[in-house]
Structure formats: structure tokens, C-alpha cells
């Protein structure tokens, strides 16, 4: 539709645009959704992954939007592609959302990315597919998991993709981005640990951390993520930051706006740093216990009311 925005959704490593399978219908009337495959994945599996090549995919889609507002949201690897696009085109987007893409891939934070790439390389594609089936396959939204299976998983470019991220990406990419930047993720997401830092780097940045959710949140609870994106897009189009006045128990960061609004900081939840330690201990002693740990953590079906993130209520 020509009278509503375009929302480009970028998938995470090894997956395809199929991870966003239900989002077009969930966001119908809010935005036209397009979810491309990045280089090295899906329909572009034969194309080597580089950030330059991934950004070109986004550039082509943005150009097709003509004068329509364009919102760009990326999960995990897709978030870093989104940052790379926004760094090159700091005034083109109406909004940028980073979902589980907020741990610095340099310095101490690089350990997270090196560990992921190393584990995938050691396990190999066959074992990783089995692990995904035992964990994500059991807790993902059924339609999303079916789409992921149909789209396939692509491991050949995992090391190259994260090497590109570690060489080129980080919160510094957000310093000149003019649009509102939403840094969104779960409290148990290992790539959301520095959400406040990333939000503070953007002139109009805001971080929201949702209790009880993991790095796989967009696949396990698509209705929640789609609802958060819908509220954010609506708020931005109305002239605001998107999400406003999150409660005190949700980690947020917002830099001063052009109107002179004051900077707000809330403490980061301490528990977010403990989860990966416990998971790694389980992995080193009992792989079955590790699988069960992740399955339970990701399968929490307790509904989370996102409304407090948008109306300023004190409890979530």
C-alpha cells in the first residue's frame, strides 16, 4: 500500500527472511513488511556475506519505497546490518530498531561473538540443526518454526559474517543517525547486554529490555515483538520517539532530543549477566541439562503486557 510505511525486517545469522513469517499479517495496516534474505542465506546462499553486500540489499529496498517512510528493524546479525546501513545513510530512515544487537563486538564484548562462531564451527551444521530442533524448534511459534524449516539454515557464512561485524560494527555507528533508534531485547539476551550504551550513542536513542525474554524472542513470541514494533512505528509517525516513559524496572536510555528533553538513565538489570554463565556450566557438564535449560528459558508462555512500555505505568 502506498499510504503506509515500509518496514524492512532483517533476519539473524544462519536463518532467512522466513524467521519473520507471521509479521506481515500481524502488522497489516501498520506497515508493508518485506523480509529479504541476506547474502550467504536463503535465496542468496551462493553470495558471500559481506556487510557491503548486505547493505546493498537494504539500499535497493529503500530505493523502491520512493517517498514512503521507511522503518528498518534487524535481529542479531540483521541489527548490525541495519546499523551499517544507517551509518551510511544517517538521514534516510524514519526509524531504526535493533533487536538483540547491542553488545559491543570489540574489546571484552567480542568474546560473545567469538564464542558463538567457535561453537558453531566445532559443532558443525548437522549438530547445530539438531540442537536448534531440540531448543528453538520446541519453543518457537509453530508457524514461525515451520517457515524456518522450509527456508533452511545456512552455516557456511557464520564465521565470515561475525568476523565482518567484529571488524566494522559497534555503537559508534549510531552517532550521526538522525531518526529515532529503538534498542529492544529480552533481559536474558546475551547480545542485549549493552543496550543503554547503544541507545545513548544515538542522538534519539531509547533502550527497552523486556523481562523473561531471550535472544530468540522474535521467533518464540512474535505477537509481542510485532506489537512492540507497531506501537513504536505509531509513536514515531505521531512525532515522538516511539516508546515513551518505560517503567523503572525496564532498562532504558534516552539522549537529549532536539527540544532539549533531559537524559534519562535507569539501572541495567543485574540478572542479565548471570544467565549465560549458568548455561555454559550446564553445557560443560551435561548437554541434556543444557538443552532443557534453554528450552525452559525460551518457552515461557507467561504473557507479558507491553502496554506499560508505552503509557508510563510503574509495573510491568
mmCIF file of C-alpha atoms in Angstrom:
data_model
loop_
_atom_site.group_PDB
_atom_site.id
_atom_site.type_symbol
_atom_site.label_atom_id
_atom_site.label_comp_id
_atom_site.label_asym_id
_atom_site.label_seq_id
_atom_site.Cartn_x
_atom_site.Cartn_y
_atom_site.Cartn_z
ATOM 1 C CA UNK A 1 0.000 0.000 0.000
ATOM 2 C CA UNK A 2 1.284 3.411 -0.932
ATOM 3 C CA UNK A 3 -0.168 5.276 2.040
ATOM 4 C CA UNK A 4 1.564 3.352 4.835
ATOM 5 C CA UNK A 5 5.266 2.971 5.685
ATOM 6 C CA UNK A 6 7.589 0.250 4.513
ATOM 7 C CA UNK A 7 9.093 -1.918 7.262
ATOM 8 C CA UNK A 8 12.207 -3.881 6.317
ATOM 9 C CA UNK A 9 12.926 -6.807 8.660
ATOM 10 C CA UNK A 10 16.429 -8.304 8.638
ATOM 11 C CA UNK A 11 16.997 -11.823 9.944
ATOM 12 C CA UNK A 12 19.673 -13.231 12.199
ATOM 13 C CA UNK A 13 22.667 -15.374 11.330
ATOM 14 C CA UNK A 14 22.104 -18.798 9.702
ATOM 15 C CA UNK A 15 18.382 -18.081 9.224
ATOM 16 C CA UNK A 16 16.467 -16.385 6.404
ATOM 17 C CA UNK A 17 13.695 -13.865 5.996
ATOM 18 C CA UNK A 18 11.388 -16.755 6.931
ATOM 19 C CA UNK A 19 12.027 -16.018 10.617
ATOM 20 C CA UNK A 20 9.601 -13.106 10.160
ATOM 21 C CA UNK A 21 6.928 -15.354 8.609
ATOM 22 C CA UNK A 22 3.932 -14.091 10.603
ATOM 23 C CA UNK A 23 4.872 -10.431 10.848
ATOM 24 C CA UNK A 24 3.261 -9.183 7.631
ATOM 25 C CA UNK A 25 -0.184 -10.243 8.802
ATOM 26 C CA UNK A 26 0.425 -9.100 12.377
ATOM 27 C CA UNK A 27 1.455 -5.646 11.149
ATOM 28 C CA UNK A 28 -1.166 -5.332 8.435
ATOM 29 C CA UNK A 29 -2.433 -1.751 8.358
ATOM 30 C CA UNK A 30 0.642 -0.536 10.239
ATOM 31 C CA UNK A 31 3.321 -1.092 7.596
ATOM 32 C CA UNK A 32 4.035 -3.076 4.482
ATOM 33 C CA UNK A 33 6.543 -5.706 5.576
ATOM 34 C CA UNK A 34 9.394 -7.050 3.482
ATOM 35 C CA UNK A 35 11.904 -9.566 4.863
ATOM 36 C CA UNK A 36 14.789 -10.196 2.448
ATOM 37 C CA UNK A 37 17.399 -12.913 2.654
ATOM 38 C CA UNK A 38 20.856 -11.533 3.410
ATOM 39 C CA UNK A 39 23.936 -12.637 1.443
ATOM 40 C CA UNK A 40 25.029 -16.145 2.360
ATOM 41 C CA UNK A 41 21.490 -17.112 3.363
ATOM 42 C CA UNK A 42 18.406 -18.478 1.632
ATOM 43 C CA UNK A 43 17.935 -17.246 -1.922
ATOM 44 C CA UNK A 44 21.325 -15.501 -1.665
ATOM 45 C CA UNK A 45 23.173 -18.513 -0.243
ATOM 46 C CA UNK A 46 25.687 -18.534 -3.100
ATOM 47 C CA UNK A 47 26.676 -14.923 -2.461
ATOM 48 C CA UNK A 48 29.476 -14.463 0.111
ATOM 49 C CA UNK A 49 28.448 -12.440 3.132
ATOM 50 C CA UNK A 50 29.988 -9.011 3.489
ATOM 51 C CA UNK A 51 28.488 -6.009 5.176
ATOM 52 C CA UNK A 52 28.804 -4.068 1.927
ATOM 53 C CA UNK A 53 26.786 -6.696 0.078
ATOM 54 C CA UNK A 54 24.178 -6.843 2.857
ATOM 55 C CA UNK A 55 23.831 -3.060 2.889
ATOM 56 C CA UNK A 56 23.266 -3.090 -0.865
ATOM 57 C CA UNK A 57 20.291 -5.396 -0.334
ATOM 58 C CA UNK A 58 18.818 -2.825 2.058
ATOM 59 C CA UNK A 59 19.661 0.091 -0.244
ATOM 60 C CA UNK A 60 17.736 -1.482 -3.108
ATOM 61 C CA UNK A 61 14.661 -1.983 -0.941
ATOM 62 C CA UNK A 62 14.801 1.546 0.457
ATOM 63 C CA UNK A 63 15.078 2.985 -3.045
ATOM 64 C CA UNK A 64 11.967 1.057 -4.055
ATOM 65 C CA UNK A 65 9.995 2.826 -1.329
ATOM 66 C CA UNK A 66 10.314 6.186 -3.122
ATOM 67 C CA UNK A 67 8.793 8.843 -0.838
ATOM 68 C CA UNK A 68 7.236 6.481 1.695
ATOM 69 C CA UNK A 69 8.622 6.452 5.253
ATOM 70 C CA UNK A 70 10.968 3.505 5.736
ATOM 71 C CA UNK A 71 11.488 1.736 9.052
ATOM 72 C CA UNK A 72 14.347 -0.747 9.340
ATOM 73 C CA UNK A 73 14.455 -3.428 12.049
ATOM 74 C CA UNK A 74 17.078 -6.134 12.406
ATOM 75 C CA UNK A 75 17.537 -9.059 14.743
ATOM 76 C CA UNK A 76 21.018 -10.177 15.830
ATOM 77 C CA UNK A 77 23.184 -10.095 12.682
ATOM 78 C CA UNK A 78 20.391 -8.193 10.943
ATOM 79 C CA UNK A 79 20.631 -5.437 13.542
ATOM 80 C CA UNK A 80 24.284 -4.866 12.723
ATOM 81 C CA UNK A 81 23.442 -4.748 9.020
ATOM 82 C CA UNK A 82 20.794 -2.170 9.893
ATOM 83 C CA UNK A 83 23.344 -0.092 11.812
ATOM 84 C CA UNK A 84 25.745 -0.285 8.890
ATOM 85 C CA UNK A 85 23.073 0.982 6.513
ATOM 86 C CA UNK A 86 22.080 3.804 8.872
ATOM 87 C CA UNK A 87 25.703 4.852 9.294
ATOM 88 C CA UNK A 88 25.990 5.335 5.523
ATOM 89 C CA UNK A 89 22.543 6.927 5.179
ATOM 90 C CA UNK A 90 22.025 8.701 8.524
ATOM 91 C CA UNK A 91 19.034 10.784 7.400
ATOM 92 C CA UNK A 92 17.155 8.354 5.139
ATOM 93 C CA UNK A 93 15.220 6.219 7.634
ATOM 94 C CA UNK A 94 12.106 7.107 9.595
ATOM 95 C CA UNK A 95 13.219 4.750 12.355
ATOM 96 C CA UNK A 96 15.774 2.065 13.172
ATOM 97 C CA UNK A 97 15.084 -0.830 15.562
ATOM 98 C CA UNK A 98 17.848 -3.095 16.862
ATOM 99 C CA UNK A 99 16.550 -6.341 18.366
ATOM 100 C CA UNK A 100 19.181 -8.359 20.218
ATOM 101 C CA UNK A 101 22.011 -6.402 18.586
ATOM 102 C CA UNK A 102 23.505 -4.410 21.430
ATOM 103 C CA UNK A 103 26.713 -5.894 22.756
ATOM 104 C CA UNK A 104 29.908 -4.272 21.518
ATOM 105 C CA UNK A 105 31.671 -6.675 19.118
ATOM 106 C CA UNK A 106 35.072 -5.302 20.149
ATOM 107 C CA UNK A 107 37.022 -5.443 23.402
ATOM 108 C CA UNK A 108 35.505 -7.656 26.130
ATOM 109 C CA UNK A 109 32.206 -7.863 24.230
ATOM 110 C CA UNK A 110 33.933 -9.618 21.327
ATOM 111 C CA UNK A 111 34.153 -12.754 23.478
ATOM 112 C CA UNK A 112 30.410 -13.320 22.965
ATOM 113 C CA UNK A 113 30.738 -13.219 19.183
ATOM 114 C CA UNK A 114 33.935 -15.275 19.003
ATOM 115 C CA UNK A 115 32.388 -17.905 21.255
ATOM 116 C CA UNK A 116 29.279 -18.171 19.089
ATOM 117 C CA UNK A 117 31.282 -18.537 15.886
ATOM 118 C CA UNK A 118 33.652 -21.035 17.525
ATOM 119 C CA UNK A 119 30.848 -23.198 18.915
ATOM 120 C CA UNK A 120 29.093 -23.303 15.554
ATOM 121 C CA UNK A 121 32.353 -24.257 13.824
ATOM 122 C CA UNK A 122 33.138 -27.027 16.337
ATOM 123 C CA UNK A 123 29.630 -28.464 16.342
ATOM 124 C CA UNK A 124 29.175 -28.414 12.585
ATOM 125 C CA UNK A 125 25.954 -27.828 10.630
ATOM 126 C CA UNK A 126 24.367 -31.229 11.341
ATOM 127 C CA UNK A 127 24.751 -30.963 15.129
ATOM 128 C CA UNK A 128 23.642 -27.331 15.162
ATOM 129 C CA UNK A 129 20.495 -28.228 13.234
ATOM 130 C CA UNK A 130 19.755 -30.945 15.778
ATOM 131 C CA UNK A 131 20.388 -28.526 18.630
ATOM 132 C CA UNK A 132 18.059 -25.965 17.027
ATOM 133 C CA UNK A 133 15.387 -28.634 16.679
ATOM 134 C CA UNK A 134 15.732 -29.558 20.371
ATOM 135 C CA UNK A 135 15.654 -25.957 21.590
ATOM 136 C CA UNK A 136 14.226 -23.387 19.205
ATOM 137 C CA UNK A 137 12.096 -25.985 17.427
ATOM 138 C CA UNK A 138 10.276 -26.815 20.660
ATOM 139 C CA UNK A 139 9.577 -23.277 21.771
ATOM 140 C CA UNK A 140 9.227 -21.192 18.622
ATOM 141 C CA UNK A 141 5.820 -20.171 17.383
ATOM 142 C CA UNK A 142 4.711 -23.203 15.315
ATOM 143 C CA UNK A 143 4.151 -21.221 12.132
ATOM 144 C CA UNK A 144 7.483 -19.455 12.507
ATOM 145 C CA UNK A 145 9.344 -22.728 13.062
ATOM 146 C CA UNK A 146 7.663 -24.315 10.043
ATOM 147 C CA UNK A 147 8.742 -21.359 7.919
ATOM 148 C CA UNK A 148 12.300 -21.522 9.279
ATOM 149 C CA UNK A 149 12.492 -25.211 8.390
ATOM 150 C CA UNK A 150 11.164 -24.539 4.908
ATOM 151 C CA UNK A 151 13.644 -21.701 4.408
ATOM 152 C CA UNK A 152 16.573 -23.754 5.696
ATOM 153 C CA UNK A 153 19.539 -22.925 7.911
ATOM 154 C CA UNK A 154 22.822 -21.724 6.453
ATOM 155 C CA UNK A 155 26.052 -22.170 8.392
ATOM 156 C CA UNK A 156 28.725 -21.694 5.734
ATOM 157 C CA UNK A 157 28.893 -17.929 6.224
ATOM 158 C CA UNK A 158 28.538 -17.770 10.014
ATOM 159 C CA UNK A 159 32.242 -17.189 10.707
ATOM 160 C CA UNK A 160 32.601 -14.674 7.874
ATOM 161 C CA UNK A 161 29.507 -12.758 8.967
ATOM 162 C CA UNK A 162 30.596 -12.335 12.566
ATOM 163 C CA UNK A 163 34.158 -11.526 11.512
ATOM 164 C CA UNK A 164 32.698 -8.655 9.473
ATOM 165 C CA UNK A 165 30.671 -7.493 12.467
ATOM 166 C CA UNK A 166 33.693 -7.582 14.780
ATOM 167 C CA UNK A 167 35.791 -5.609 12.294
ATOM 168 C CA UNK A 168 33.319 -2.892 11.425
ATOM 169 C CA UNK A 169 30.366 -2.635 13.795
ATOM 170 C CA UNK A 170 29.607 -1.073 17.150
ATOM 171 C CA UNK A 171 27.653 1.620 18.925
ATOM 172 C CA UNK A 172 29.785 4.316 17.276
ATOM 173 C CA UNK A 173 27.822 3.693 14.068
ATOM 174 C CA UNK A 174 24.776 5.342 15.655
ATOM 175 C CA UNK A 175 26.331 8.722 16.470
ATOM 176 C CA UNK A 176 25.071 10.520 13.368
ATOM 177 C CA UNK A 177 21.815 8.634 12.828
ATOM 178 C CA UNK A 178 19.068 11.240 12.774
ATOM 179 C CA UNK A 179 15.985 9.033 13.177
ATOM 180 C CA UNK A 180 14.653 7.509 16.402
ATOM 181 C CA UNK A 181 16.610 4.365 17.317
ATOM 182 C CA UNK A 182 14.897 1.693 19.410
ATOM 183 C CA UNK A 183 17.229 -0.807 21.111
ATOM 184 C CA UNK A 184 14.889 -3.655 22.010
ATOM 185 C CA UNK A 185 15.584 -7.018 23.603
ATOM 186 C CA UNK A 186 14.994 -9.528 26.342
ATOM 187 C CA UNK A 187 16.600 -9.478 29.760
ATOM 188 C CA UNK A 188 18.109 -12.911 29.085
ATOM 189 C CA UNK A 189 19.557 -11.937 25.700
ATOM 190 C CA UNK A 190 23.351 -12.190 25.637
ATOM 191 C CA UNK A 191 23.535 -9.715 22.738
ATOM 192 C CA UNK A 192 21.477 -7.081 24.527
ATOM 193 C CA UNK A 193 23.862 -6.594 27.444
ATOM 194 C CA UNK A 194 24.901 -3.038 26.472
ATOM 195 C CA UNK A 195 21.525 -1.749 25.342
ATOM 196 C CA UNK A 196 21.873 1.509 27.257
ATOM 197 C CA UNK A 197 25.277 2.159 25.704
ATOM 198 C CA UNK A 198 23.928 1.684 22.177
ATOM 199 C CA UNK A 199 20.872 3.836 22.857
ATOM 200 C CA UNK A 200 22.985 6.597 24.374
ATOM 201 C CA UNK A 201 25.197 6.631 21.275
ATOM 202 C CA UNK A 202 22.263 7.653 19.076
ATOM 203 C CA UNK A 203 21.004 11.262 19.188
ATOM 204 C CA UNK A 204 17.431 9.945 19.528
ATOM 205 C CA UNK A 205 18.062 6.554 21.077
ATOM 206 C CA UNK A 206 15.970 4.602 23.543
ATOM 207 C CA UNK A 207 16.533 1.138 25.032
ATOM 208 C CA UNK A 208 13.810 -1.218 26.213
ATOM 209 C CA UNK A 209 14.563 -4.515 27.953
ATOM 210 C CA UNK A 210 11.681 -6.928 28.495
ATOM 211 C CA UNK A 211 11.817 -9.350 31.449
ATOM 212 C CA UNK A 212 11.715 -13.079 30.805
ATOM 213 C CA UNK A 213 12.698 -12.983 27.150
ATOM 214 C CA UNK A 214 15.783 -14.342 25.377
ATOM 215 C CA UNK A 215 17.723 -13.766 22.175
ATOM 216 C CA UNK A 216 15.135 -15.842 20.302
ATOM 217 C CA UNK A 217 12.255 -13.585 21.338
ATOM 218 C CA UNK A 218 11.232 -12.633 17.760
ATOM 219 C CA UNK A 219 10.647 -16.335 16.991
ATOM 220 C CA UNK A 220 9.261 -17.532 20.325
ATOM 221 C CA UNK A 221 6.847 -14.636 20.880
ATOM 222 C CA UNK A 222 6.218 -12.957 17.514
ATOM 223 C CA UNK A 223 2.972 -11.371 18.677
ATOM 224 C CA UNK A 224 4.815 -9.448 21.410
ATOM 225 C CA UNK A 225 7.592 -8.234 19.120
ATOM 226 C CA UNK A 226 5.135 -7.279 16.389
ATOM 227 C CA UNK A 227 3.074 -5.372 18.950
ATOM 228 C CA UNK A 228 6.171 -3.535 20.184
ATOM 229 C CA UNK A 229 7.121 -2.606 16.606
ATOM 230 C CA UNK A 230 3.579 -1.456 15.834
ATOM 231 C CA UNK A 231 3.473 0.807 18.896
ATOM 232 C CA UNK A 232 6.934 2.174 18.110
ATOM 233 C CA UNK A 233 6.091 2.935 14.476
ATOM 234 C CA UNK A 234 2.848 4.607 15.514
ATOM 235 C CA UNK A 235 4.644 6.744 18.055
ATOM 236 C CA UNK A 236 7.344 7.799 15.614
ATOM 237 C CA UNK A 237 4.809 8.741 12.949
ATOM 238 C CA UNK A 238 2.957 10.759 15.571
ATOM 239 C CA UNK A 239 6.113 12.797 16.068
ATOM 240 C CA UNK A 240 7.663 11.142 19.098
ATOM 241 C CA UNK A 241 10.380 8.650 19.977
ATOM 242 C CA UNK A 242 8.014 5.707 19.560
ATOM 243 C CA UNK A 243 8.130 4.101 23.007
ATOM 244 C CA UNK A 244 7.722 6.605 25.839
ATOM 245 C CA UNK A 245 8.159 6.621 29.586
ATOM 246 C CA UNK A 246 9.122 2.979 30.244
ATOM 247 C CA UNK A 247 8.752 1.819 33.858
ATOM 248 C CA UNK A 248 11.683 1.935 36.248
ATOM 249 C CA UNK A 249 12.234 -1.832 36.180
ATOM 250 C CA UNK A 250 12.850 -1.805 32.425
ATOM 251 C CA UNK A 251 16.334 -0.695 31.366
ATOM 252 C CA UNK A 252 16.091 2.455 29.260
ATOM 253 C CA UNK A 253 18.351 5.141 27.914
ATOM 254 C CA UNK A 254 17.435 8.258 26.035
ATOM 255 C CA UNK A 255 19.743 11.010 24.872
ATOM 256 C CA UNK A 256 18.658 14.635 24.840
ATOM 257 C CA UNK A 257 16.331 15.448 21.977
ATOM 258 C CA UNK A 258 16.419 18.492 19.775
ATOM 259 C CA UNK A 259 13.791 20.043 22.007
ATOM 260 C CA UNK A 260 16.121 19.814 24.998
ATOM 261 C CA UNK A 261 14.498 16.923 26.836
ATOM 262 C CA UNK A 262 16.658 15.694 29.665
ATOM 263 C CA UNK A 263 18.638 12.482 29.538
ATOM 264 C CA UNK A 264 17.110 9.595 31.485
ATOM 265 C CA UNK A 265 19.008 6.580 32.761
ATOM 266 C CA UNK A 266 17.714 3.503 34.546
ATOM 267 C CA UNK A 267 19.826 0.809 36.096
ATOM 268 C CA UNK A 268 20.516 -2.246 33.990
ATOM 269 C CA UNK A 269 19.082 -5.440 35.492
ATOM 270 C CA UNK A 270 21.878 -7.374 37.185
ATOM 271 C CA UNK A 271 20.343 -10.750 36.375
ATOM 272 C CA UNK A 272 21.017 -10.350 32.686
ATOM 273 C CA UNK A 273 24.694 -11.136 33.177
ATOM 274 C CA UNK A 274 24.148 -14.320 35.174
ATOM 275 C CA UNK A 275 22.202 -16.389 32.643
ATOM 276 C CA UNK A 276 24.969 -17.153 30.106
ATOM 277 C CA UNK A 277 27.282 -18.289 32.937
ATOM 278 C CA UNK A 278 24.805 -20.858 34.169
ATOM 279 C CA UNK A 279 24.137 -22.024 30.614
ATOM 280 C CA UNK A 280 27.823 -22.522 29.911
ATOM 281 C CA UNK A 281 28.304 -24.512 33.100
ATOM 282 C CA UNK A 282 25.487 -26.819 32.096
ATOM 283 C CA UNK A 283 26.960 -27.246 28.630
ATOM 284 C CA UNK A 284 30.306 -28.309 30.047
ATOM 285 C CA UNK A 285 28.863 -30.968 32.343
ATOM 286 C CA UNK A 286 25.647 -32.260 30.870
ATOM 287 C CA UNK A 287 24.428 -31.448 27.376
ATOM 288 C CA UNK A 288 20.946 -32.775 28.091
ATOM 289 C CA UNK A 289 20.606 -30.418 31.053
ATOM 290 C CA UNK A 290 21.738 -27.536 28.850
ATOM 291 C CA UNK A 291 19.080 -28.313 26.248
ATOM 292 C CA UNK A 292 16.424 -28.454 28.956
ATOM 293 C CA UNK A 293 17.700 -25.200 30.467
ATOM 294 C CA UNK A 294 17.370 -23.335 27.172
ATOM 295 C CA UNK A 295 14.052 -24.984 26.387
ATOM 296 C CA UNK A 296 12.530 -23.866 29.683
ATOM 297 C CA UNK A 297 14.008 -20.377 29.445
ATOM 298 C CA UNK A 298 12.803 -19.798 25.894
ATOM 299 C CA UNK A 299 9.424 -21.479 26.290
ATOM 300 C CA UNK A 300 7.976 -19.208 28.960
ATOM 301 C CA UNK A 301 4.429 -18.649 27.754
ATOM 302 C CA UNK A 302 3.539 -16.291 30.556
ATOM 303 C CA UNK A 303 2.113 -13.336 28.626
ATOM 304 C CA UNK A 304 3.881 -10.030 29.032
ATOM 305 C CA UNK A 305 1.795 -6.882 28.880
ATOM 306 C CA UNK A 306 3.812 -4.435 26.801
ATOM 307 C CA UNK A 307 1.392 -1.576 27.396
ATOM 308 C CA UNK A 308 3.405 -0.195 30.363
ATOM 309 C CA UNK A 309 6.284 0.447 27.984
ATOM 310 C CA UNK A 310 4.067 2.900 26.170
ATOM 311 C CA UNK A 311 1.830 4.545 28.748
ATOM 312 C CA UNK A 312 4.174 5.075 31.721
ATOM 313 C CA UNK A 313 2.670 2.636 34.212
ATOM 314 C CA UNK A 314 5.056 1.731 37.029
ATOM 315 C CA UNK A 315 4.746 -2.050 36.877
ATOM 316 C CA UNK A 316 5.257 -4.500 34.032
#
